[in-house]
Short mmCIF file of C-alpha atoms in Angstrom, two decimals:
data_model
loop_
_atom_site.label_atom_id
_atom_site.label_comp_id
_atom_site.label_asym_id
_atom_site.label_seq_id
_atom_site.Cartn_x
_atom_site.Cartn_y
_atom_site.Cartn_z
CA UNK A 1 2.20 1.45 -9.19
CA UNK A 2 5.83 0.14 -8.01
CA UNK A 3 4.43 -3.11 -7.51
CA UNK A 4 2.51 -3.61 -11.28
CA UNK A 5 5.89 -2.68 -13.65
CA UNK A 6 8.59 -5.34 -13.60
CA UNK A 7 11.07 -5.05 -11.76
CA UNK A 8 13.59 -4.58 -14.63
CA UNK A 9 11.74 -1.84 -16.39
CA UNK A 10 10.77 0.13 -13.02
CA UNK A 11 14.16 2.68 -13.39
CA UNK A 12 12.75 3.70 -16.45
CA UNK A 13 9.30 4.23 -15.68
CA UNK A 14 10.59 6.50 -12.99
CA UNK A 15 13.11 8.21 -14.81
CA UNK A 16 12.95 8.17 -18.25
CA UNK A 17 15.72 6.32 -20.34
CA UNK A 18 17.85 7.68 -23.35
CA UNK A 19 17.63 6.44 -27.01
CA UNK A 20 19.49 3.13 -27.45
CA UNK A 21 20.23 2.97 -23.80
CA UNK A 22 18.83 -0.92 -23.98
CA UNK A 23 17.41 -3.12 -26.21
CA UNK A 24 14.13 -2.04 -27.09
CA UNK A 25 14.94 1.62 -26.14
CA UNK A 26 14.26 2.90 -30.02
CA UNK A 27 13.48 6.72 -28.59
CA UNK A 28 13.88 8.73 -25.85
CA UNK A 29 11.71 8.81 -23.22
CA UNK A 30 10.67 10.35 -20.41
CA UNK A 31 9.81 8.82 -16.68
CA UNK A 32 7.18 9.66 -13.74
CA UNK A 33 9.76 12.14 -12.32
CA UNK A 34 10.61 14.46 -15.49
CA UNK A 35 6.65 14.27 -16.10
CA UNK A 36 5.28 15.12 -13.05
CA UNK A 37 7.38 18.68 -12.74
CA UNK A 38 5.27 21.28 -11.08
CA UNK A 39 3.19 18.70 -10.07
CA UNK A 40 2.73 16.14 -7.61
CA UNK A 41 3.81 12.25 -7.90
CA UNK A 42 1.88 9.61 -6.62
CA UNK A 43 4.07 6.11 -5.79
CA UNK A 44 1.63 3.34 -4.56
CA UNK A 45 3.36 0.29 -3.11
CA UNK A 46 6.46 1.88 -2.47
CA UNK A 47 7.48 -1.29 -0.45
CA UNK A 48 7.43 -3.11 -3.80
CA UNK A 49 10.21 -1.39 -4.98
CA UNK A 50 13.13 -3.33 -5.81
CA UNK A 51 15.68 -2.56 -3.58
CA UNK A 52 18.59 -2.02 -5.65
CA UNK A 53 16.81 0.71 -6.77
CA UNK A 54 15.84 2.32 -3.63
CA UNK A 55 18.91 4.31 -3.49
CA UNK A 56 18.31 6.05 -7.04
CA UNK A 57 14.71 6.79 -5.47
CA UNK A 58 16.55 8.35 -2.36
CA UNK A 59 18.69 10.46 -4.79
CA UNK A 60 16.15 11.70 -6.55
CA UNK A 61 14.19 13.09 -3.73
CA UNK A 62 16.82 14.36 -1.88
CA UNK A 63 18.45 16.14 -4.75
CA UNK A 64 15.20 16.51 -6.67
CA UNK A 65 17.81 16.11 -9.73
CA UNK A 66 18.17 12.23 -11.66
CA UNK A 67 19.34 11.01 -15.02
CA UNK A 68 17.61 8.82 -17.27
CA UNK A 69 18.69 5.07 -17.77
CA UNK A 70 21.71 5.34 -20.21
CA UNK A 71 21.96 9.07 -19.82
CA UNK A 72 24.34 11.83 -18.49
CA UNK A 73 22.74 15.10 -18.11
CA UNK A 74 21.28 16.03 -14.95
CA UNK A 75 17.84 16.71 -14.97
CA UNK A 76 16.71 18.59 -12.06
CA UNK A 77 12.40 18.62 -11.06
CA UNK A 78 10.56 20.45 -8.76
CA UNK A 79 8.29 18.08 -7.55
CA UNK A 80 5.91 16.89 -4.40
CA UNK A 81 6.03 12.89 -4.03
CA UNK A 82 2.89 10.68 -2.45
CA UNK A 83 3.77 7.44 -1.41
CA UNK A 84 2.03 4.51 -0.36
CA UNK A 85 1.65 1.00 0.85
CA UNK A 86 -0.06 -1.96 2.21
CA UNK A 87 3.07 -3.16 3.72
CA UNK A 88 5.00 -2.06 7.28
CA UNK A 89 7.25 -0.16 6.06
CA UNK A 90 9.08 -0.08 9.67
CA UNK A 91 8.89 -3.65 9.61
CA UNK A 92 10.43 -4.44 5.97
CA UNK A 93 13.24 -2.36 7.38
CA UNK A 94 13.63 -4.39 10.01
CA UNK A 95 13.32 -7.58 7.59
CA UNK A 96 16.20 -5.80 5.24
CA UNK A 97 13.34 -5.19 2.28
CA UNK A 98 13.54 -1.63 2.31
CA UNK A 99 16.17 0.78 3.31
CA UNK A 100 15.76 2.68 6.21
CA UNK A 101 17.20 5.96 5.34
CA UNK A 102 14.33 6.07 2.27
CA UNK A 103 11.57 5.33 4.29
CA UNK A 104 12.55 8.09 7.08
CA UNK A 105 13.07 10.35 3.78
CA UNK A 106 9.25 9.39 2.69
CA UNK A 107 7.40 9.46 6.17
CA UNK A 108 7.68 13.36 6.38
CA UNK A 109 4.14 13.94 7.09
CA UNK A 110 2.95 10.32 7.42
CA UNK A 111 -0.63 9.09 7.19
CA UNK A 112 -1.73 5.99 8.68
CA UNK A 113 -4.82 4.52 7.68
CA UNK A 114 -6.19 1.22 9.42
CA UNK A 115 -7.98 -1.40 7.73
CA UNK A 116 -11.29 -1.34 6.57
CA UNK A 117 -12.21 -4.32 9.08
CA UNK A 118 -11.20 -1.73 11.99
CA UNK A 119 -13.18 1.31 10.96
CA UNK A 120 -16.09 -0.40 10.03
CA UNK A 121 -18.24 2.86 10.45
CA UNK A 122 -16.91 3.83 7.54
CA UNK A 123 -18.31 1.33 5.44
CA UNK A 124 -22.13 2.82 4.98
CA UNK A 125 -20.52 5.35 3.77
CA UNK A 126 -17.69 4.01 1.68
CA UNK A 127 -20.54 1.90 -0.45
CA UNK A 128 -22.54 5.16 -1.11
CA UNK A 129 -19.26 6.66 -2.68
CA UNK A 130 -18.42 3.56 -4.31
CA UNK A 131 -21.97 2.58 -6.23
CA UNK A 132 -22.04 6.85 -7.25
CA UNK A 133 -18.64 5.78 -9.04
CA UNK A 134 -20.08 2.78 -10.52
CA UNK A 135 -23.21 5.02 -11.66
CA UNK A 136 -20.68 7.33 -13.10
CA UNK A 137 -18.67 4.69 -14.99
CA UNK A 138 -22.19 3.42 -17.28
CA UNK A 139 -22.94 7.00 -17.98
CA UNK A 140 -25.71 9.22 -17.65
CA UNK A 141 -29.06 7.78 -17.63
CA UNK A 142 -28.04 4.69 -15.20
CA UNK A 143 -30.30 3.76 -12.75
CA UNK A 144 -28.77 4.48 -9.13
CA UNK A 145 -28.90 1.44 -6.72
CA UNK A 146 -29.13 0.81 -3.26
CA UNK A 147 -28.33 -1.62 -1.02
CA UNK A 148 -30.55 -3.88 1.52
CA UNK A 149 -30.35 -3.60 5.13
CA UNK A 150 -29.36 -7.22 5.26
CA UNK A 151 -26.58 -7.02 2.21
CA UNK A 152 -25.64 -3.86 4.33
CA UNK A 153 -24.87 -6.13 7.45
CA UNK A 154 -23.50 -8.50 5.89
CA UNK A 155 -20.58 -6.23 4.17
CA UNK A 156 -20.25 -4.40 7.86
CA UNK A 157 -19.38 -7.90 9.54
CA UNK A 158 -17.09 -9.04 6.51
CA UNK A 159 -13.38 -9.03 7.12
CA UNK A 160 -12.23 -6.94 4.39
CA UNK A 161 -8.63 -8.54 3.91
CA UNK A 162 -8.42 -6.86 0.34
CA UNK A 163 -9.46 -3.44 2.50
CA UNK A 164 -11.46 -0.87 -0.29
CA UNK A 165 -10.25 -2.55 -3.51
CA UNK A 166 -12.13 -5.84 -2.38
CA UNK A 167 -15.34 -3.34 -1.21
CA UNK A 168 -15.29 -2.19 -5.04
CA UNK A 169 -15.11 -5.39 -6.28
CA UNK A 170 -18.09 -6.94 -4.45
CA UNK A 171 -20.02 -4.22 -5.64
CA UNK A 172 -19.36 -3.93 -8.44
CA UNK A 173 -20.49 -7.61 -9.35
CA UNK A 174 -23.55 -6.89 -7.06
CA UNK A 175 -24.17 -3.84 -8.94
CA UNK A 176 -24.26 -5.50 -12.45
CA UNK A 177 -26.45 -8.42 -10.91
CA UNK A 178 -29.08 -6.22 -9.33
CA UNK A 179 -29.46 -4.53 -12.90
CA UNK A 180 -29.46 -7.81 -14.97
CA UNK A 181 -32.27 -8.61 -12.90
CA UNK A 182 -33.91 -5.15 -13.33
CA UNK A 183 -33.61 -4.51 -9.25
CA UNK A 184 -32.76 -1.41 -8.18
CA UNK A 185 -31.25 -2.70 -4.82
CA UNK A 186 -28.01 -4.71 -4.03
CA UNK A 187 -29.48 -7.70 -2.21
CA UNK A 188 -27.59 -10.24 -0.52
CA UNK A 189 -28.05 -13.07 -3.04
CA UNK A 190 -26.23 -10.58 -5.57
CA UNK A 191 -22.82 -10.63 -3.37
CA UNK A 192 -20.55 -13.67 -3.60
CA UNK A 193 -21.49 -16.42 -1.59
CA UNK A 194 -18.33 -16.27 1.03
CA UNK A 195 -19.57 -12.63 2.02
CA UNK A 196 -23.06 -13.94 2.13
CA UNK A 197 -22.26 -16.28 4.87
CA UNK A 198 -19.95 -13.68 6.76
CA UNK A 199 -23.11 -12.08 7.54
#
Protein backbone atom coordinates (compact mmCIF):
# COMPACT_ATOMS: atom_id res chain seq x y z
CA UNK A 1 0.00 0.00 0.00
CA UNK A 2 2.03 3.17 -1.43
CA UNK A 3 -0.07 5.32 0.49
CA UNK A 4 0.29 3.41 4.28
CA UNK A 5 4.52 3.33 4.36
CA UNK A 6 6.12 6.73 4.85
CA UNK A 7 7.21 8.34 2.44
CA UNK A 8 10.91 8.04 3.44
CA UNK A 9 10.94 4.32 3.90
CA UNK A 10 8.75 3.57 0.60
CA UNK A 11 12.27 2.95 -1.73
CA UNK A 12 12.98 0.32 0.50
CA UNK A 13 9.87 -1.41 0.84
CA UNK A 14 9.96 -1.61 -2.90
CA UNK A 15 13.36 -2.51 -3.38
CA UNK A 16 15.08 -3.86 -0.71
CA UNK A 17 18.07 -1.88 0.92
CA UNK A 18 21.72 -3.12 1.67
CA UNK A 19 23.25 -3.62 5.20
CA UNK A 20 24.28 -0.27 6.72
CA UNK A 21 22.89 1.58 3.80
CA UNK A 22 21.01 3.99 6.60
CA UNK A 23 20.58 4.25 10.00
CA UNK A 24 18.62 1.54 11.21
CA UNK A 25 19.56 -0.67 8.18
CA UNK A 26 21.36 -3.47 10.62
CA UNK A 27 20.78 -6.36 7.69
CA UNK A 28 20.06 -6.74 4.37
CA UNK A 29 16.88 -6.82 3.11
CA UNK A 30 14.86 -7.48 0.51
CA UNK A 31 11.81 -5.23 -1.15
CA UNK A 32 8.27 -6.01 -2.91
CA UNK A 33 10.13 -6.27 -6.26
CA UNK A 34 13.04 -8.94 -5.47
CA UNK A 35 10.10 -10.85 -3.51
CA UNK A 36 7.52 -11.01 -5.79
CA UNK A 37 9.83 -12.78 -8.75
CA UNK A 38 7.77 -15.21 -10.70
CA UNK A 39 4.98 -13.72 -9.29
CA UNK A 40 2.73 -10.95 -9.56
CA UNK A 41 2.93 -7.43 -7.55
CA UNK A 42 0.10 -5.72 -6.36
CA UNK A 43 0.69 -1.59 -5.81
CA UNK A 44 -2.56 -0.04 -4.33
CA UNK A 45 -2.59 3.76 -4.34
CA UNK A 46 -0.07 4.16 -6.79
CA UNK A 47 -1.01 7.94 -6.90
CA UNK A 48 0.37 8.11 -3.35
CA UNK A 49 3.63 7.56 -4.40
CA UNK A 50 6.04 10.16 -3.72
CA UNK A 51 7.08 11.56 -6.73
CA UNK A 52 10.68 11.69 -6.50
CA UNK A 53 10.43 8.26 -6.55
CA UNK A 54 8.29 7.70 -9.47
CA UNK A 55 11.14 7.58 -11.76
CA UNK A 56 12.94 4.56 -9.85
CA UNK A 57 9.32 2.89 -10.17
CA UNK A 58 9.48 3.67 -14.03
CA UNK A 59 12.98 2.04 -14.13
CA UNK A 60 12.13 -0.79 -12.61
CA UNK A 61 9.31 -1.74 -14.81
CA UNK A 62 10.72 -0.84 -17.84
CA UNK A 63 13.98 -2.61 -17.24
CA UNK A 64 12.45 -5.13 -14.86
CA UNK A 65 16.14 -4.76 -13.25
CA UNK A 66 16.64 -2.21 -9.76
CA UNK A 67 19.15 -1.96 -6.97
CA UNK A 68 18.48 -1.85 -3.44
CA UNK A 69 18.82 1.47 -1.36
CA UNK A 70 22.66 1.72 -0.74
CA UNK A 71 23.46 -1.01 -3.20
CA UNK A 72 25.27 -1.62 -6.57
CA UNK A 73 24.45 -4.84 -8.12
CA UNK A 74 21.77 -5.07 -10.50
CA UNK A 75 19.12 -7.21 -9.66
CA UNK A 76 17.03 -8.14 -12.49
CA UNK A 77 12.99 -9.77 -11.75
CA UNK A 78 10.65 -11.23 -13.85
CA UNK A 79 7.64 -9.91 -12.64
CA UNK A 80 3.74 -8.87 -13.51
CA UNK A 81 2.78 -5.46 -11.61
CA UNK A 82 -1.10 -4.54 -10.45
CA UNK A 83 -1.64 -1.14 -9.74
CA UNK A 84 -4.25 0.80 -8.29
CA UNK A 85 -5.96 3.90 -7.11
CA UNK A 86 -8.73 5.99 -5.88
CA UNK A 87 -7.25 8.97 -7.45
CA UNK A 88 -7.36 10.33 -11.42
CA UNK A 89 -4.46 9.38 -12.35
CA UNK A 90 -4.91 11.53 -15.76
CA UNK A 91 -5.80 14.28 -13.65
CA UNK A 92 -2.74 14.25 -11.02
CA UNK A 93 -0.78 14.42 -14.23
CA UNK A 94 -2.32 17.22 -15.21
CA UNK A 95 -1.94 18.72 -11.50
CA UNK A 96 2.05 17.74 -11.74
CA UNK A 97 1.45 14.81 -8.85
CA UNK A 98 2.36 12.06 -10.93
CA UNK A 99 4.49 11.71 -13.94
CA UNK A 100 2.99 11.10 -17.04
CA UNK A 101 5.33 8.80 -18.72
CA UNK A 102 4.68 6.22 -15.46
CA UNK A 103 1.18 6.31 -15.60
CA UNK A 104 1.07 5.60 -19.58
CA UNK A 105 3.76 2.78 -18.54
CA UNK A 106 1.03 1.37 -15.84
CA UNK A 107 -2.34 1.78 -17.84
CA UNK A 108 -1.39 -1.14 -20.27
CA UNK A 109 -4.54 -2.97 -19.88
CA UNK A 110 -6.46 -0.49 -17.70
CA UNK A 111 -9.51 -1.25 -15.58
CA UNK A 112 -11.87 1.29 -14.58
CA UNK A 113 -14.17 0.66 -11.93
CA UNK A 114 -16.92 3.34 -10.92
CA UNK A 115 -18.03 3.98 -7.56
CA UNK A 116 -20.09 1.97 -5.55
CA UNK A 117 -22.83 4.88 -5.46
CA UNK A 118 -23.02 4.37 -9.45
CA UNK A 119 -23.43 0.62 -9.67
CA UNK A 120 -25.66 0.30 -6.99
CA UNK A 121 -26.94 -3.15 -8.37
CA UNK A 122 -24.08 -4.42 -7.18
CA UNK A 123 -24.62 -3.86 -3.72
CA UNK A 124 -27.16 -6.98 -2.87
CA UNK A 125 -24.65 -8.73 -3.93
CA UNK A 126 -21.51 -7.13 -2.60
CA UNK A 127 -23.13 -7.56 1.18
CA UNK A 128 -23.71 -11.36 0.56
CA UNK A 129 -19.87 -11.64 -0.24
CA UNK A 130 -18.97 -9.38 2.41
CA UNK A 131 -21.04 -10.95 5.65
CA UNK A 132 -19.62 -14.80 4.07
CA UNK A 133 -16.12 -13.05 4.81
CA UNK A 134 -17.14 -11.87 8.10
CA UNK A 135 -18.59 -15.54 8.81
CA UNK A 136 -15.26 -16.77 7.72
CA UNK A 137 -13.17 -14.44 9.90
CA UNK A 138 -15.08 -15.91 13.57
CA UNK A 139 -14.53 -19.40 12.37
CA UNK A 140 -16.49 -22.33 11.86
CA UNK A 141 -19.54 -22.72 13.82
CA UNK A 142 -20.68 -18.84 13.36
CA UNK A 143 -24.05 -18.22 12.84
CA UNK A 144 -24.60 -16.71 9.17
CA UNK A 145 -26.65 -13.43 9.09
CA UNK A 146 -28.85 -11.73 6.92
CA UNK A 147 -29.92 -8.56 6.30
CA UNK A 148 -33.59 -6.81 6.44
CA UNK A 149 -35.31 -5.58 3.49
CA UNK A 150 -35.35 -2.16 5.06
CA UNK A 151 -31.40 -2.19 6.27
CA UNK A 152 -31.11 -3.50 2.58
CA UNK A 153 -32.64 -0.14 1.23
CA UNK A 154 -31.20 1.81 3.24
CA UNK A 155 -27.41 0.69 2.24
CA UNK A 156 -28.74 0.76 -1.66
CA UNK A 157 -29.68 4.61 -1.29
CA UNK A 158 -26.42 5.44 0.82
CA UNK A 159 -23.74 7.37 -0.95
CA UNK A 160 -20.88 5.20 -0.47
CA UNK A 161 -18.03 7.96 -0.48
CA UNK A 162 -15.57 5.36 1.19
CA UNK A 163 -16.86 2.95 -1.96
CA UNK A 164 -16.43 -1.09 -0.60
CA UNK A 165 -14.06 -0.40 2.33
CA UNK A 166 -16.91 1.80 3.99
CA UNK A 167 -19.61 -1.25 2.84
CA UNK A 168 -17.26 -3.59 5.06
CA UNK A 169 -17.13 -1.41 7.72
CA UNK A 170 -20.88 -0.85 8.25
CA UNK A 171 -21.23 -4.38 8.31
CA UNK A 172 -19.11 -5.36 10.02
CA UNK A 173 -20.33 -3.28 13.15
CA UNK A 174 -23.90 -4.40 12.11
CA UNK A 175 -22.74 -7.85 12.04
CA UNK A 176 -21.27 -7.88 15.64
CA UNK A 177 -24.52 -5.97 16.88
CA UNK A 178 -27.04 -8.36 15.39
CA UNK A 179 -25.06 -11.23 17.27
CA UNK A 180 -24.65 -9.39 20.65
CA UNK A 181 -28.23 -9.25 20.53
CA UNK A 182 -28.58 -12.95 19.49
CA UNK A 183 -30.40 -11.78 15.97
CA UNK A 184 -29.63 -13.47 13.14
CA UNK A 185 -30.48 -10.48 10.80
CA UNK A 186 -28.71 -7.07 10.18
CA UNK A 187 -31.52 -4.66 10.99
CA UNK A 188 -31.44 -1.11 10.47
CA UNK A 189 -31.07 0.00 14.11
CA UNK A 190 -27.68 -2.12 13.99
CA UNK A 191 -26.11 0.33 11.16
CA UNK A 192 -24.79 3.73 12.22
CA UNK A 193 -27.22 6.27 12.58
CA UNK A 194 -26.03 8.59 9.40
CA UNK A 195 -26.79 5.47 7.07
CA UNK A 196 -29.98 4.96 8.95
CA UNK A 197 -31.31 8.23 7.90
CA UNK A 198 -29.88 7.93 4.22
CA UNK A 199 -32.54 5.48 3.86
Amino acid sequence: DCGAVVSTLIESELFGHEKGSFTGATSQRQGAFELAHGGTLFLDEIGELPLDLQPKLLRALEQRSFRRVGGSREIRVDIRVIAASKRNLRMEVERGKFRENLSSGLAVVPVEIPPLRERRDDIPLLVTRLLEQIAGVEGPGSRALGVSREAMDALRAHDWPGNVRELRNVLERAAYLARATGDGEIRLGAMPVALGSNG
